[in-house]
Tab-separated table of C-alpha atoms and ligand atoms in Angstrom:
chain	number	residue	atom	x	y	z
M	39	MET	CA	143.253	-169.787	-187.692
M	40	ARG	CA	142.723	-167.537	-184.577
M	41	TYR	CA	145.630	-165.898	-182.789
M	42	TYR	CA	144.310	-166.955	-179.394
M	43	SER	CA	142.222	-170.526	-180.075
M	44	ASN	CA	141.556	-170.657	-176.451
M	45	MET	CA	139.942	-167.649	-174.197
M	46	LYS	CA	142.396	-166.457	-172.361
M	47	LYS	CA	141.649	-164.085	-168.932
M	48	ILE	CA	144.126	-162.074	-167.084
M	49	VAL	CA	144.048	-160.015	-164.101
M	50	SER	CA	145.416	-156.598	-164.053
M	51	ASN	CA	145.916	-154.758	-160.572
M	52	SER	CA	147.049	-151.714	-161.754
M	53	PRO	CA	147.366	-149.223	-164.938
M	54	GLU	CA	151.063	-150.319	-165.362
M	55	GLU	CA	149.949	-153.508	-165.401
M	56	THR	CA	147.618	-153.177	-167.834
M	57	ALA	CA	150.354	-151.682	-170.191
M	58	ARG	CA	152.965	-154.601	-169.329
M	59	ILE	CA	150.179	-157.196	-170.364
M	60	ALA	CA	149.480	-154.965	-173.544
M	61	ALA	CA	153.208	-154.862	-174.371
M	62	GLU	CA	153.447	-158.488	-173.669
M	63	TRP	CA	150.242	-159.351	-176.127
M	64	VAL	CA	151.718	-156.967	-178.733
M	65	LYS	CA	154.883	-158.653	-179.031
M	66	GLN	CA	153.436	-161.974	-179.109
M	67	VAL	CA	150.708	-161.028	-181.752
M	68	SER	CA	153.565	-159.426	-183.869
M	69	ALA	CA	155.569	-162.819	-183.709
M	70	THR	CA	152.426	-165.117	-184.350
M	71	HIS	CA	150.685	-163.207	-186.800
M	72	PRO	CA	150.764	-164.657	-190.305
M	73	THR	CA	151.711	-163.306	-193.775
M	74	ARG	CA	149.655	-160.345	-193.860
M	75	THR	CA	147.459	-159.338	-196.734
M	76	GLU	CA	145.569	-156.630	-194.412
M	77	ALA	CA	145.701	-154.843	-190.990
M	78	LEU	CA	144.965	-156.321	-187.994
M	79	VAL	CA	142.046	-155.103	-186.318
M	80	VAL	CA	141.367	-155.117	-182.833
M	81	GLY	CA	138.225	-154.386	-180.823
M	82	LEU	CA	138.657	-153.216	-177.040
M	83	SER	CA	135.537	-153.669	-175.670
M	84	GLY	CA	134.331	-152.478	-171.791
M	85	ASN	CA	132.918	-149.434	-169.935
M	86	LEU	CA	134.144	-146.014	-169.138
M	87	GLY	CA	137.138	-146.486	-167.479
M	88	ALA	CA	137.816	-150.373	-167.797
M	89	GLY	CA	141.525	-149.276	-169.455
M	90	LYS	CA	141.299	-149.521	-172.848
M	91	THR	CA	143.180	-146.466	-173.448
M	92	ALA	CA	145.448	-147.635	-170.814
M	93	PHE	CA	146.124	-150.735	-173.142
M	94	THR	CA	146.755	-148.907	-175.991
M	95	LYS	CA	149.619	-146.995	-174.100
M	96	GLY	CA	150.939	-149.976	-173.428
M	97	VAL	CA	150.972	-151.160	-176.818
M	98	ALA	CA	152.244	-147.645	-178.077
M	99	GLN	CA	155.221	-147.861	-175.706
M	100	ALA	CA	156.022	-151.307	-177.167
M	101	LEU	CA	156.208	-150.199	-180.734
M	102	GLY	CA	158.677	-147.405	-179.494
M	103	ILE	CA	156.057	-144.876	-179.559
M	104	THR	CA	157.120	-141.600	-177.810
M	105	GLU	CA	154.388	-139.236	-179.012
M	106	GLU	CA	151.591	-139.111	-175.759
M	107	ILE	CA	148.427	-141.134	-176.442
M	108	THR	CA	145.708	-139.335	-175.686
M	109	SER	CA	141.935	-140.419	-175.818
M	110	PRO	CA	140.959	-139.766	-179.723
M	111	THR	CA	137.238	-139.288	-178.614
M	112	PHE	CA	136.489	-135.987	-179.930
M	113	VAL	CA	138.879	-136.634	-182.986
M	114	ILE	CA	137.551	-140.467	-183.432
M	115	MET	CA	141.103	-141.503	-185.107
M	116	LYS	CA	144.812	-140.687	-184.128
M	117	LEU	CA	147.697	-142.634	-186.364
M	118	TYR	CA	150.949	-142.942	-185.063
M	119	PRO	CA	153.980	-144.096	-186.900
M	120	THR	CA	155.585	-146.841	-185.196
M	121	LYS	CA	159.651	-147.582	-184.617
M	122	SER	CA	158.726	-151.233	-184.150
M	123	THR	CA	159.379	-153.936	-187.751
M	124	SER	CA	156.426	-155.321	-187.173
M	125	TRP	CA	153.936	-152.695	-187.892
M	126	LYS	CA	154.489	-149.328	-189.272
M	127	GLN	CA	151.590	-147.689	-188.042
M	128	LEU	CA	149.309	-147.655	-184.958
M	129	VAL	CA	145.540	-146.457	-185.494
M	130	HIS	CA	144.053	-145.710	-182.722
M	131	VAL	CA	139.963	-145.143	-182.947
M	132	ASP	CA	137.523	-144.393	-180.375
M	133	ALA	CA	134.164	-144.693	-181.567
M	134	TYR	CA	132.261	-143.786	-178.273
M	135	ARG	CA	130.657	-140.935	-180.285
M	136	LEU	CA	129.944	-142.955	-183.551
M	137	GLU	CA	126.300	-143.710	-183.979
M	138	LYS	CA	126.362	-145.062	-187.873
M	139	PRO	CA	128.953	-147.689	-188.752
M	140	ALA	CA	129.023	-145.438	-191.957
M	141	GLU	CA	130.404	-142.300	-189.969
M	142	VAL	CA	133.752	-144.140	-189.668
M	143	GLU	CA	133.841	-144.339	-193.476
M	144	VAL	CA	134.620	-140.691	-193.813
M	145	LEU	CA	137.701	-140.956	-191.963
M	146	GLY	CA	139.198	-143.492	-194.799
M	147	PHE	CA	138.452	-146.816	-192.255
M	148	GLU	CA	138.674	-148.945	-195.571
M	149	GLY	CA	142.102	-148.168	-196.746
M	150	LEU	CA	143.399	-148.067	-193.017
M	151	ILE	CA	141.847	-151.371	-192.472
M	152	ALA	CA	143.322	-152.711	-195.788
M	153	ASP	CA	146.912	-152.226	-195.159
M	154	PRO	CA	148.719	-155.103	-193.491
M	155	GLY	CA	151.212	-152.533	-192.136
M	156	ASN	CA	148.596	-151.081	-189.775
M	157	LEU	CA	147.514	-152.126	-186.427
M	158	VAL	CA	144.669	-151.083	-185.369
M	159	LEU	CA	142.864	-150.547	-182.039
M	160	ILE	CA	139.325	-149.418	-181.728
M	161	GLU	CA	137.473	-148.910	-178.568
M	162	TRP	CA	133.863	-149.005	-178.513
M	163	PRO	CA	133.797	-151.193	-181.749
M	164	GLU	CA	130.181	-152.177	-181.113
M	165	ASN	CA	129.441	-148.514	-182.612
M	166	ILE	CA	131.072	-149.605	-186.102
M	167	GLU	CA	130.056	-153.559	-186.108
M	168	GLY	CA	129.055	-152.847	-189.716
M	169	SER	CA	132.157	-152.161	-190.990
M	170	LEU	CA	134.457	-154.602	-188.889
M	171	ARG	CA	134.487	-158.172	-190.621
M	172	ALA	CA	135.050	-161.541	-188.323
M	173	GLY	CA	137.564	-163.565	-189.320
M	174	GLU	CA	141.218	-164.107	-188.368
M	175	ASN	CA	142.370	-160.396	-189.047
M	176	TYR	CA	139.770	-159.238	-186.099
M	177	LEU	CA	140.619	-159.640	-182.715
M	178	PRO	CA	138.467	-158.965	-179.826
M	179	ILE	CA	139.517	-157.986	-176.135
M	180	THR	CA	137.437	-157.319	-173.881
M	181	PHE	CA	138.110	-155.176	-170.328
M	182	SER	CA	136.096	-155.031	-166.829
M	183	VAL	CA	136.308	-153.508	-163.815
M	184	LEU	CA	136.179	-156.609	-161.167
M	185	GLU	CA	134.152	-155.637	-157.894
M	186	ASN	CA	134.364	-156.017	-154.532
M	187	ASP	CA	137.736	-154.325	-154.646
M	188	SER	CA	138.454	-151.712	-152.160
M	189	ASP	CA	140.852	-149.498	-154.482
M	190	ASN	CA	138.751	-150.065	-157.550
M	191	LYS	CA	142.256	-151.113	-159.522
M	192	LYS	CA	141.593	-154.614	-160.736
M	193	ARG	CA	140.734	-155.172	-164.119
M	194	GLU	CA	140.084	-158.387	-165.926
M	195	ILE	CA	141.327	-158.465	-169.557
M	196	THR	CA	139.807	-161.320	-171.717
M	197	PHE	CA	141.486	-162.423	-175.286
M	198	GLN	CA	138.744	-163.966	-177.592
L	749	ATP	N1	144.471	-152.402	-163.639
L	749	ATP	C1	143.997	-151.587	-164.108
L	749	ATP	N2	144.096	-151.217	-165.755
L	749	ATP	C2	144.007	-149.801	-166.191
L	749	ATP	N3	143.657	-148.795	-165.633
L	749	ATP	C3	143.241	-149.067	-164.398
L	749	ATP	C4	143.694	-149.909	-163.579
L	749	ATP	N4	143.134	-149.516	-162.114
L	749	ATP	C5	143.010	-148.231	-162.220
L	749	ATP	N5	143.013	-147.667	-163.579
L	749	ATP	C6	142.409	-146.436	-164.020
L	749	ATP	O1	141.108	-146.681	-164.288
L	749	ATP	C7	141.221	-145.794	-165.803
L	749	ATP	C8	140.921	-146.459	-167.110
L	749	ATP	O2	140.929	-145.434	-168.163
L	749	ATP	P1	141.268	-145.902	-169.696
L	749	ATP	O3	140.957	-144.349	-170.280
L	749	ATP	O4	141.975	-146.337	-169.818
L	749	ATP	O5	139.480	-146.124	-169.933
L	749	ATP	P2	139.076	-146.613	-171.127
L	749	ATP	O6	138.316	-148.291	-170.888
L	749	ATP	O7	139.584	-145.993	-172.443
L	749	ATP	O8	137.614	-145.840	-171.065
L	749	ATP	P3	136.956	-144.784	-172.136
L	749	ATP	O9	135.730	-145.706	-172.356
L	749	ATP	O10	136.196	-143.312	-171.562
L	749	ATP	O11	137.757	-144.417	-173.332
L	749	ATP	C9	142.578	-144.798	-165.618
L	749	ATP	O12	142.064	-143.862	-164.717
L	749	ATP	C10	143.233	-145.537	-164.765
L	749	ATP	O13	144.229	-144.756	-164.177
L	750	MG	MG1	139.336	-144.537	-173.993
């Protein structure tokens, strides 16, 4: 079973709108996610500046996280306890700097994705593909900057 059986595309016109779309998405996915035996792992794909971190900020806000979300590019991974009943912890991974899937294993990734209390959002999931298993606990979302947009604020978000 997939949470979104059909591909769904949404256009966002601002970072604030991306955050609202993210908040709406996390509410839906929390409500429809079946009884969990492991974490929900979400791959956020798209170019630099496409809005992956902006989306993560919206998710964090919806989960009652007040700590500021900053891009974990240099630390690779950050953990945030939530105030949500759906998820105990948000795990934000930025795999941009990783060269081999094995590099994520030293971060205790296996244990984190085994814990059903975790919602794991991964920027640049392509870099750790070998550590991610396709299936009902993995959900890909793709971000792209729409061209021909004078103020460069249009982003297309595709839920696969
Ligand atoms: N509709 C939009 N949605 C999200 N961000 C937008 C939008 N319009 C403009 N922006 C701007 O685009 C940038 C998105 O940055 P963000 O850090 O979220 O990108 P990213 O995909 O995480 O990139 P990186 O791969 O470098 O981590 C921000 O500067 C934000 O203000
Ligand atoms: Mg980012």
